[in-house]
Short mmCIF file of C-alpha atoms in Angstrom, two decimals:
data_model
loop_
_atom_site.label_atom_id
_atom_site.label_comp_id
_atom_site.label_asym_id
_atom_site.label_seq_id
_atom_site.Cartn_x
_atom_site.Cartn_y
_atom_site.Cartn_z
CA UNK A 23 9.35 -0.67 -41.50
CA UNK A 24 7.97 -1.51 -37.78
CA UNK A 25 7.65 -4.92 -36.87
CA UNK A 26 4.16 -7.08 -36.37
CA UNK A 27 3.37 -6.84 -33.17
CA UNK A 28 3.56 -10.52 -31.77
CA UNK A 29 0.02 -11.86 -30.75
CA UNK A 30 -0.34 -13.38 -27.30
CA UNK A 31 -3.16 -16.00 -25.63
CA UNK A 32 -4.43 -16.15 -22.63
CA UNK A 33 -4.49 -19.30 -20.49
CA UNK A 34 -6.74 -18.50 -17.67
CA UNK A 35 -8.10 -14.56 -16.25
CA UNK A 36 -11.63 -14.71 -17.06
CA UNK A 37 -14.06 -14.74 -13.87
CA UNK A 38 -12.36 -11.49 -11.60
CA UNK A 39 -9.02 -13.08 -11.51
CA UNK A 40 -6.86 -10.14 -10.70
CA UNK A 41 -3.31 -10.70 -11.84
CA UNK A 42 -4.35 -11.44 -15.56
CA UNK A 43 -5.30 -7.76 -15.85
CA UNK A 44 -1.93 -6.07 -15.12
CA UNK A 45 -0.48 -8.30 -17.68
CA UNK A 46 -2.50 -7.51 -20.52
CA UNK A 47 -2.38 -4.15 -19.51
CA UNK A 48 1.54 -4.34 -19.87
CA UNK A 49 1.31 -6.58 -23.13
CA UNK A 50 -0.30 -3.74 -24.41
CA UNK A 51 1.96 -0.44 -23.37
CA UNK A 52 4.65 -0.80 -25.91
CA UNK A 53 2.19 -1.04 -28.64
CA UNK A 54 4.36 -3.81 -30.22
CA UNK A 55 2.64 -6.87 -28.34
CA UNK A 56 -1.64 -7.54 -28.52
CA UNK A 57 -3.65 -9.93 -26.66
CA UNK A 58 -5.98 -11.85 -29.15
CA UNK A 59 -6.99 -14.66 -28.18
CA UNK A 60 -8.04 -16.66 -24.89
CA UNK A 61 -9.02 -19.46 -23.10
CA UNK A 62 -10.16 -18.03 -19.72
CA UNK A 63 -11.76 -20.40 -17.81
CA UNK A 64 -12.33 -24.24 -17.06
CA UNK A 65 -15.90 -24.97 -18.07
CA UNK A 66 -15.94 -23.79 -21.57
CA UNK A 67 -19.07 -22.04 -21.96
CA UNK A 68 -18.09 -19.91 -18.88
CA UNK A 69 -14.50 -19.61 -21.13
CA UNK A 70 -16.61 -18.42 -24.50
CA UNK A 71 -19.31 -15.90 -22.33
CA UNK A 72 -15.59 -14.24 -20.98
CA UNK A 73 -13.85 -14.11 -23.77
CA UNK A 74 -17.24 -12.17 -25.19
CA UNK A 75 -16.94 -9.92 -22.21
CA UNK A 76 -13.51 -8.99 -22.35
CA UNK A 77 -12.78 -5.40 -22.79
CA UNK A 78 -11.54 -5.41 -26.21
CA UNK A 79 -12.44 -8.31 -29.23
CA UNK A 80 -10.57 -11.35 -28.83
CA UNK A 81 -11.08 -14.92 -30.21
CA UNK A 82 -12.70 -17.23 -27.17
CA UNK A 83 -11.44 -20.80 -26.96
CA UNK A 84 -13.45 -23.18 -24.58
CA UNK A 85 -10.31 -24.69 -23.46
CA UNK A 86 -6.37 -24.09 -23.95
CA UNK A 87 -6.11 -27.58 -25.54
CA UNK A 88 -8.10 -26.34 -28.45
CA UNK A 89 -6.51 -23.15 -28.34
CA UNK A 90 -3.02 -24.85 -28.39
CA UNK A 91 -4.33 -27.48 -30.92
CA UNK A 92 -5.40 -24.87 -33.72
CA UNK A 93 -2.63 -22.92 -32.95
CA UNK A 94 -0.01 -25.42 -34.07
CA UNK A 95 -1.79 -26.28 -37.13
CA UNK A 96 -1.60 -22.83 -38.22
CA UNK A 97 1.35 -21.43 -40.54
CA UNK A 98 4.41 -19.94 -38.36
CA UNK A 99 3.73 -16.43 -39.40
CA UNK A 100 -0.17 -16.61 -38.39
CA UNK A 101 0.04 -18.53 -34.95
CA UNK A 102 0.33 -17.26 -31.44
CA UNK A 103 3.85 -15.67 -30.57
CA UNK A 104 3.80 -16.77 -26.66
CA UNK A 105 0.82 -17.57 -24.52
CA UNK A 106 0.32 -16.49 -21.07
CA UNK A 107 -0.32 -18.98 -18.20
CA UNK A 108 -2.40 -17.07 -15.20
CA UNK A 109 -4.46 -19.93 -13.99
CA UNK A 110 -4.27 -21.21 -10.29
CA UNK A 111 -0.99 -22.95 -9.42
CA UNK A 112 -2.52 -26.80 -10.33
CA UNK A 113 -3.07 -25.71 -13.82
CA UNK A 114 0.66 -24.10 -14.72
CA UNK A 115 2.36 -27.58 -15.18
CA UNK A 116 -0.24 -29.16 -18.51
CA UNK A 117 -0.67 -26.34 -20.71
CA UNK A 118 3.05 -25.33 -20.30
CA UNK A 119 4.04 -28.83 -21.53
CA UNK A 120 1.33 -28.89 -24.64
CA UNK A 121 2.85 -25.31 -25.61
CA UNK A 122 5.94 -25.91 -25.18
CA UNK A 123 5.39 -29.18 -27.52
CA UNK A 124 3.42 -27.24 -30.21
CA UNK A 125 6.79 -24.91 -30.55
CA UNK A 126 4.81 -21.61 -28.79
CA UNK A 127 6.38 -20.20 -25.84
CA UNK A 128 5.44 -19.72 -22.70
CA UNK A 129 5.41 -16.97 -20.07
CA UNK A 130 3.99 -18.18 -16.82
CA UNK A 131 3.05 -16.74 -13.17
CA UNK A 132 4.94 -18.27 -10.40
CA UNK A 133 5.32 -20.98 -8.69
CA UNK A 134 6.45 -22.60 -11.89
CA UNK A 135 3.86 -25.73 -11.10
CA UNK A 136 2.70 -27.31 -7.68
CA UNK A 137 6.06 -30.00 -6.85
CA UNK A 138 9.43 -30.48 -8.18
CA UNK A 139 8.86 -33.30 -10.38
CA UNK A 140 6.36 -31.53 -12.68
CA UNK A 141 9.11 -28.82 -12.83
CA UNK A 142 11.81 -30.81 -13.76
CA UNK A 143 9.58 -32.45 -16.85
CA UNK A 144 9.15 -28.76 -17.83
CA UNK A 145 12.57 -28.13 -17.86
CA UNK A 146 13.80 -31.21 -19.50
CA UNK A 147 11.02 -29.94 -22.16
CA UNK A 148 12.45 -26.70 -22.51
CA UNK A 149 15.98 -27.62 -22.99
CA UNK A 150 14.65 -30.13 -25.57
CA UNK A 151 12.80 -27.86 -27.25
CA UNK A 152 14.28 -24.70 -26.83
CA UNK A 153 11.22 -22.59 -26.62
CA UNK A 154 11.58 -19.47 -24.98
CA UNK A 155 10.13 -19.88 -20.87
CA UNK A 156 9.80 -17.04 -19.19
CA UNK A 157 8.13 -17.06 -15.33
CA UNK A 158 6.53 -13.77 -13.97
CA UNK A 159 8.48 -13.10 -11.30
CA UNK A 160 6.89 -9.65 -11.43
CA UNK A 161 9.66 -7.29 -8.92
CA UNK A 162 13.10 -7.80 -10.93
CA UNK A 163 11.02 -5.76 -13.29
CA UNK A 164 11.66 -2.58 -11.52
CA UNK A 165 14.59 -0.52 -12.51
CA UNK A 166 15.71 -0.59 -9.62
CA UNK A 167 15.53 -3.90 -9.04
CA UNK A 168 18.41 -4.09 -11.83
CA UNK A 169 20.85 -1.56 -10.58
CA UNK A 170 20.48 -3.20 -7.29
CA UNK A 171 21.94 -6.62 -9.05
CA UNK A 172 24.64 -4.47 -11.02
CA UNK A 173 25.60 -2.69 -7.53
CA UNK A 174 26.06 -5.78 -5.68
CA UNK A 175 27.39 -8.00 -8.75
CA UNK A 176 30.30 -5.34 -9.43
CA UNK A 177 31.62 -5.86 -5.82
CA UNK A 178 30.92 -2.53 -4.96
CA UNK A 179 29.66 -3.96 -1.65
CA UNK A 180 32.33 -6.38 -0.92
CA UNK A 181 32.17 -9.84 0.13
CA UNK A 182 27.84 -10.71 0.84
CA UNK A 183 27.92 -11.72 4.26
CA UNK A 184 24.20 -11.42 5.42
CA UNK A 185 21.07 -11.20 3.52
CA UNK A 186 17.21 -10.41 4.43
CA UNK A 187 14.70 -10.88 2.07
CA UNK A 188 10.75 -10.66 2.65
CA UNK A 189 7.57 -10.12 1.63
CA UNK A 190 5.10 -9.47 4.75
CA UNK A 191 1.19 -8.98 3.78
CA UNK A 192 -1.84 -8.90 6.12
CA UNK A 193 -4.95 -9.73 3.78
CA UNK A 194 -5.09 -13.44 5.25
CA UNK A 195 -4.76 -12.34 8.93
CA UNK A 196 -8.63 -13.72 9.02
CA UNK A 197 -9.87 -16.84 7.32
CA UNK A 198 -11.10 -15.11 3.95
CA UNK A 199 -11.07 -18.31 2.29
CA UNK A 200 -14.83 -18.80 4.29
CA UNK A 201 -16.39 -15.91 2.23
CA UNK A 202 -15.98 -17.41 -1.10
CA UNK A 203 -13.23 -14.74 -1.64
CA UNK A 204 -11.61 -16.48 -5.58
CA UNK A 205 -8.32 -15.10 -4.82
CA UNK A 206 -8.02 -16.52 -0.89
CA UNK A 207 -9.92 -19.87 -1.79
CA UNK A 208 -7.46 -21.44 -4.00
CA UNK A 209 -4.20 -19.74 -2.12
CA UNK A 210 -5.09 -22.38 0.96
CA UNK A 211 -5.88 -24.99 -0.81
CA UNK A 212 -3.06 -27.91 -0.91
CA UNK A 213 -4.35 -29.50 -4.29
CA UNK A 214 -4.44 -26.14 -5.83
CA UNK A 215 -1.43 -24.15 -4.13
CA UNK A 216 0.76 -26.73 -3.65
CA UNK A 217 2.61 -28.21 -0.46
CA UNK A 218 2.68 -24.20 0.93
CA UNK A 219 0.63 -20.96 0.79
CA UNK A 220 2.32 -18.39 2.10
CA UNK A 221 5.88 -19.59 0.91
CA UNK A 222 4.49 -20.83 -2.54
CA UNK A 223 2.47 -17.76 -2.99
CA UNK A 224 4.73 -14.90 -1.61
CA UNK A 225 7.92 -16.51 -0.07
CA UNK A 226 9.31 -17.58 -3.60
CA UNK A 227 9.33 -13.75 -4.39
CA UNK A 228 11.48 -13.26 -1.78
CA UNK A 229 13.69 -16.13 -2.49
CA UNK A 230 13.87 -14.76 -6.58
CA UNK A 231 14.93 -11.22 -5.41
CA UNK A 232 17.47 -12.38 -2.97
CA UNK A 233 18.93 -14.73 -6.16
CA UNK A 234 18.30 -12.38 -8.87
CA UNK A 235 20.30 -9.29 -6.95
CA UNK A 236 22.92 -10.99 -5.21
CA UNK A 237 24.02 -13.59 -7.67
CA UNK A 238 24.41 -15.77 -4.50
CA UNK A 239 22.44 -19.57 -4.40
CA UNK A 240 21.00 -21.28 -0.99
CA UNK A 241 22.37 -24.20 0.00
CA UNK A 242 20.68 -25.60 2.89
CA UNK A 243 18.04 -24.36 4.79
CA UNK A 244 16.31 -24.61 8.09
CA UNK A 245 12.45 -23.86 8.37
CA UNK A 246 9.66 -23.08 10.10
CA UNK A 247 6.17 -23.55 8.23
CA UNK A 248 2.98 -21.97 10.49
CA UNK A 249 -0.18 -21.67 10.12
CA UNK A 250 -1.92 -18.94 12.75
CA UNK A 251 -5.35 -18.67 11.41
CA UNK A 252 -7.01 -21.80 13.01
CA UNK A 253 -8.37 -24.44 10.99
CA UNK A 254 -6.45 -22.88 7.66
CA UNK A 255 -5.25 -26.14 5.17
CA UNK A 256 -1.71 -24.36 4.55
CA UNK A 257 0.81 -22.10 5.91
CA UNK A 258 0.19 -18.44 6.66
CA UNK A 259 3.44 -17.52 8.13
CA UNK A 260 6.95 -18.52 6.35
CA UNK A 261 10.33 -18.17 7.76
CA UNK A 262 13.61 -19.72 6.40
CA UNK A 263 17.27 -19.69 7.59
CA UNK A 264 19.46 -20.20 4.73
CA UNK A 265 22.87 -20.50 4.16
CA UNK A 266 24.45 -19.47 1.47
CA UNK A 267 26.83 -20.77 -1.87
CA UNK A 268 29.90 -17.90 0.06
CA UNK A 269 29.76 -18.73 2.84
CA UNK A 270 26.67 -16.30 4.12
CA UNK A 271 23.88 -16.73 5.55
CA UNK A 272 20.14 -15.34 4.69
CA UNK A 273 16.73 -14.88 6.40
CA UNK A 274 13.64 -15.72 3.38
CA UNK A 275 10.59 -14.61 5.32
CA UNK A 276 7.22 -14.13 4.24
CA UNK A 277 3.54 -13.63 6.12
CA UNK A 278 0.35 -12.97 5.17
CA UNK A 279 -1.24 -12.31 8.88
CA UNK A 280 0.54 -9.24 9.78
CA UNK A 281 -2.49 -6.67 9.57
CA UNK A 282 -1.33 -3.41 7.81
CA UNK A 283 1.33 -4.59 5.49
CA UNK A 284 0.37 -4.73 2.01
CA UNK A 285 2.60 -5.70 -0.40
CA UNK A 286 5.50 -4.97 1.30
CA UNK A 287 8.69 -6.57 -0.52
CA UNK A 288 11.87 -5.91 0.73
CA UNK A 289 15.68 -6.87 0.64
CA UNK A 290 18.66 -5.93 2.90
CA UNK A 291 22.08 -6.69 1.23
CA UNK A 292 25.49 -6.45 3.99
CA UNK A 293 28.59 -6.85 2.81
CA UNK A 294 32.30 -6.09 4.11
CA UNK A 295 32.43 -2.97 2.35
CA UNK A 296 28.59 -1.63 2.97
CA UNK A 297 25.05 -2.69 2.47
CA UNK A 298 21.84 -1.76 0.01
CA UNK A 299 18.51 -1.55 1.24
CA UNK A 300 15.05 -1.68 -1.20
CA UNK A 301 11.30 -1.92 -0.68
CA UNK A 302 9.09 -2.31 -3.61
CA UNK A 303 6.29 0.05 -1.98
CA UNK A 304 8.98 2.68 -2.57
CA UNK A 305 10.69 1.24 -6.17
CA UNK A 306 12.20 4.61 -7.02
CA UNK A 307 15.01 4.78 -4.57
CA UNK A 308 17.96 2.21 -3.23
CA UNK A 309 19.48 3.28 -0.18
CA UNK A 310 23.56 2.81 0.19
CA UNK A 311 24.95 2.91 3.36
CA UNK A 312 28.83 2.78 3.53
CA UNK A 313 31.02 2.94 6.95
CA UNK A 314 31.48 6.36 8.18
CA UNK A 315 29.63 8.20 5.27
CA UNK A 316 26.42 9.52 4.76
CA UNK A 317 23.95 7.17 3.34
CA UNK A 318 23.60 7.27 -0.47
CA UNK A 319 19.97 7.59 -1.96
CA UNK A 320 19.77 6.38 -5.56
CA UNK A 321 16.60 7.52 -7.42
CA UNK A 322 15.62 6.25 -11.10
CA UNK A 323 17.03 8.17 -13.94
CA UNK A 324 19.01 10.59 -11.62
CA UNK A 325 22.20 8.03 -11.59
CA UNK A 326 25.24 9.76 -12.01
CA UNK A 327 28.25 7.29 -12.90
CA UNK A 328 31.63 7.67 -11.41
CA UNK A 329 30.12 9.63 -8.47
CA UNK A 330 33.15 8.63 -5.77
CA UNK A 331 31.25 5.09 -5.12
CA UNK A 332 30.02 3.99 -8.97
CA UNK A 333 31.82 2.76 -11.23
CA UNK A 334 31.14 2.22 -14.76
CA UNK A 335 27.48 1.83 -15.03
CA UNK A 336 26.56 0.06 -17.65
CA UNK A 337 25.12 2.02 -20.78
CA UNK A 338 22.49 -0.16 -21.16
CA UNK A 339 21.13 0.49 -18.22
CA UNK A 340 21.81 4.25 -18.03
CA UNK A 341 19.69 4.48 -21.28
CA UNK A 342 17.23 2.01 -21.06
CA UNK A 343 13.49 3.54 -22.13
CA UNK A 344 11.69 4.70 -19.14
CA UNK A 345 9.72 7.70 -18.25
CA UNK A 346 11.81 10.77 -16.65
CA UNK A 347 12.46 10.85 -12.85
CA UNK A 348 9.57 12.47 -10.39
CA UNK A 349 7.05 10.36 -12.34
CA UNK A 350 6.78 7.25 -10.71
CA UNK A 351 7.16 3.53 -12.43
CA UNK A 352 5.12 1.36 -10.90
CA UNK A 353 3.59 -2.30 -10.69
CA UNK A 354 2.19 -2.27 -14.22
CA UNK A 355 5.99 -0.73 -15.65
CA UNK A 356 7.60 -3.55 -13.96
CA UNK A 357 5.40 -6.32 -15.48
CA UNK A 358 5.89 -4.45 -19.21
CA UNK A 359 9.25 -4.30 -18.63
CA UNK A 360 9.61 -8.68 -18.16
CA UNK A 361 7.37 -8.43 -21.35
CA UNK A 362 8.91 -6.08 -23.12
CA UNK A 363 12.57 -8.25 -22.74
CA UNK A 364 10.81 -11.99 -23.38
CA UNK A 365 9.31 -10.21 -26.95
CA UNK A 366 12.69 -9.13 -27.38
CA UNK A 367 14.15 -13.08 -26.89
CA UNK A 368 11.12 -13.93 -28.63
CA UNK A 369 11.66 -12.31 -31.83
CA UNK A 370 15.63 -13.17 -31.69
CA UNK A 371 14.59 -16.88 -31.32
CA UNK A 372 12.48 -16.36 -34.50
CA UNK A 373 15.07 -14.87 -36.53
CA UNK A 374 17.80 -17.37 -35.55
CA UNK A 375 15.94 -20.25 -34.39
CA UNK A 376 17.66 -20.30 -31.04
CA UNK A 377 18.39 -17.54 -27.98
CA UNK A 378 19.98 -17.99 -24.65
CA UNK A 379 18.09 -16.87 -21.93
CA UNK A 380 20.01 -16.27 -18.88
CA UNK A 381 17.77 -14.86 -16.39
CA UNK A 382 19.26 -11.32 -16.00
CA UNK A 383 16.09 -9.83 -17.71
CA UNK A 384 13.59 -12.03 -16.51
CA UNK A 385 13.07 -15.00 -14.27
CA UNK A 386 14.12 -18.54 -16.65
CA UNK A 387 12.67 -21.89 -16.41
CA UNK A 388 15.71 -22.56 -13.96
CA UNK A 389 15.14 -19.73 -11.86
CA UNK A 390 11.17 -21.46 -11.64
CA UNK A 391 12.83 -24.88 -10.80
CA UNK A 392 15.07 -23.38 -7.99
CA UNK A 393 11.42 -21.77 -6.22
CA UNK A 394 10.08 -25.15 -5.84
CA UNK A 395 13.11 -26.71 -4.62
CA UNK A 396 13.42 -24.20 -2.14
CA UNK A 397 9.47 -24.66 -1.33
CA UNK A 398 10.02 -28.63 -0.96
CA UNK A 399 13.49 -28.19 0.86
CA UNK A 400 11.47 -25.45 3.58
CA UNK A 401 8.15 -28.25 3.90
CA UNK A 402 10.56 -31.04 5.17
CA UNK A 403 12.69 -29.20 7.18
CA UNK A 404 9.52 -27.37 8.97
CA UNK A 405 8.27 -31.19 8.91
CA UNK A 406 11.27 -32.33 11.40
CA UNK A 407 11.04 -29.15 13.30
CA UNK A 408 13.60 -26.62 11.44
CA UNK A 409 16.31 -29.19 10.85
CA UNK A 410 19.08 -28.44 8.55
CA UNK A 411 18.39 -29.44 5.01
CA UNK A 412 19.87 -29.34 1.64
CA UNK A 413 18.90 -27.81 -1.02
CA UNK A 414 18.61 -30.38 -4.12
CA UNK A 415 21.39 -30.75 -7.04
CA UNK A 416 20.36 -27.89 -9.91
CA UNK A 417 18.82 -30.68 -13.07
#
């Protein structure tokens, strides 16, 4: 007999907010998850007259303490499996906590909350609870992304010596904020972003990537924070020198005035044996490049184990459910794939009443914590001009 699929709410997505939509959309492609209920927006009439409008009948709260609130009175089998935070940054940290209390977990879009301190409450809250946390770090959703980590975690590359992570965009190259533009407005805004824009935003994707592939943790850091569209509240421009828990050392990058880039993600891994290069525009295909040999192009389901440089791919992710190679996986595959792996935690947590979740399917609450260390670690370095700083004790 199939399973129920597990119901989700929505905190936050009504009024054009874009990144809502490729979530529900991925909630949905398995057929064993449903969206059905929300709270979309602030002012609760607004919230009801969305949830009326959405595409397909859900029940409309006016607020995601009333959501939460009926939610926890009802029996186990007949509440909410996880809800989905997708509000601005400012409004990640509250209804995390009240979920998290109510025994419902929680998937959440990064940056895990606006400071440090509100994510170490969440944490201490997790571990107390032990509700499942999951944070949408969308990219280590690709396939790729994976193989990548199990390339570079076997060894195959030798010792990590340098590291290049970025993500370089050009929508903010004017100042859009000015136009009323939603998803610009609150991006630049300190008391809704947080103490940076383009590092908070963007720059802790880079960052996750860099930590979820390599295994590898940054240790101190020296920044430069910049702001190049005049009269902008926040940093445009985000560049970090980081050294490494080896020994290496690591450029985090990220910009949002470079005109022409548009959501281009990359990584460049070199080690003492040979390096890996990836780009999510192109999330197919990991180049290999080894000394004296022709460089190695590894496409998605055309992996052949034990080809001269592999070695004992796992099975699991030789046979993991995807679509056949030449038909292309894409943003909205990556974010089903993070949900398809927290419903699978999800339902193991149900039937055991505990589950361990280490981070190699999706980002963890730690994983959250470590993005706004960095971001704190980068704003007072930048602050006494790109000074070497350390990188806070893990809670």
């Amino acid at each position: 007999m199939s399973q129920k699929p597990l119901k989700v709410g929505l905190i936050g997505g009504g009024k054009g907010a874009f990144i809502v939509h490729p979530h529900q959309k991925a909630i949905h492609m398995d057929g064993t998850r449903r969206v059905v209920a929300g709270a979309l927006f602030p002012d609760p009439k607004i919230a009801l007259e969305e949830a009326e409008k959405w595409p397909y009948p859900i029940k409309g709260y006016g607020s995601y303490d009333e959501m939460i609130a009926e939610q926890a009175k009802l029996p186990e089998d007949e509440r909410l499996d996880y809800v989905l935070i997708v509000t601005p940054n400012h409004v990640h940290f509250d209804p995390a906590m009240k979920a998290m209390k109510a025994g419902i977990p929680v998937f959440c879009e990064k940056p895990l909350t606006v400071n440090l301190k509100q994510a170490t409450e969440l944490v201490k809250m997790q571990r107390k609870t032990g509700v499942p946390f999951g944070v949408a770090h969308t990219y280590l959703g690709h396939w790729t992304s994976r193989f990548a980590r199990w390339i570079v975690r076997s060894g195959l590359l030798g010792e990590i010596r340098w590291v290049d992570s970025y993500y370089i965009q050009g929508w903010l190259a004017t100042k859009l904020e000015d136009t009323g533009q939603q998803q610009a407005s609150w991006r630049v805004n300190p008391k809704l972003a947080g103490a940076s824009g383009c590092g908070g935003d963007i720059g802790t994707h880079a960052l996750m990537q860099l930590r979820y592939i390599t295994g590898l943790e940054v240790t101190e850091v020296s920044a430069q924070l910049e702001t190049f569209v005049p009269g902008r509240q926040l940093d445009d421009h985000f560049t970090t020198y980081c050294r490494l828990n080896n020994g290496a050392r690591a450029l985090v990058r990220a910009s949002q005035i470079c005109i022409g880039h548009k959501n281009d993600l990359g990584i460049s891994i070199n080690g003492t044996k040979g390096s890996l290069r990836w780009r999510q525009e192109e999330p197919e295909s990991l180049t290999i490049s080894l000394m004296g040999q022709p460089d190695r192009v590894y496409w998605r389901g055309c992996v052949v184990p034990n080809d001269g440089f592999l070695k004992d791919v796992p099975k699991e992710l030789l046979d993991e459910v995807t679509i056949p190679p030449g038909h292309p996986e894409a943003f909205h595959d990556a974010f089903a794939r993070l949900h398809r792996c927290f419903e699978a935690d999800i339902r193991k947590w149900k039937a055991t009443g505990k589950v361990t979740i280490d981070g190699s399917k999706y980002a963890n609450i730690e994983d959250g914590w470590m993005g706004l260390a960095f971001i704190e670690t980068a704003v007072k370095s930048a602050s006494k001009k790109g000074a070497w700083v350390k990188m806070p004790k893990k809670i």
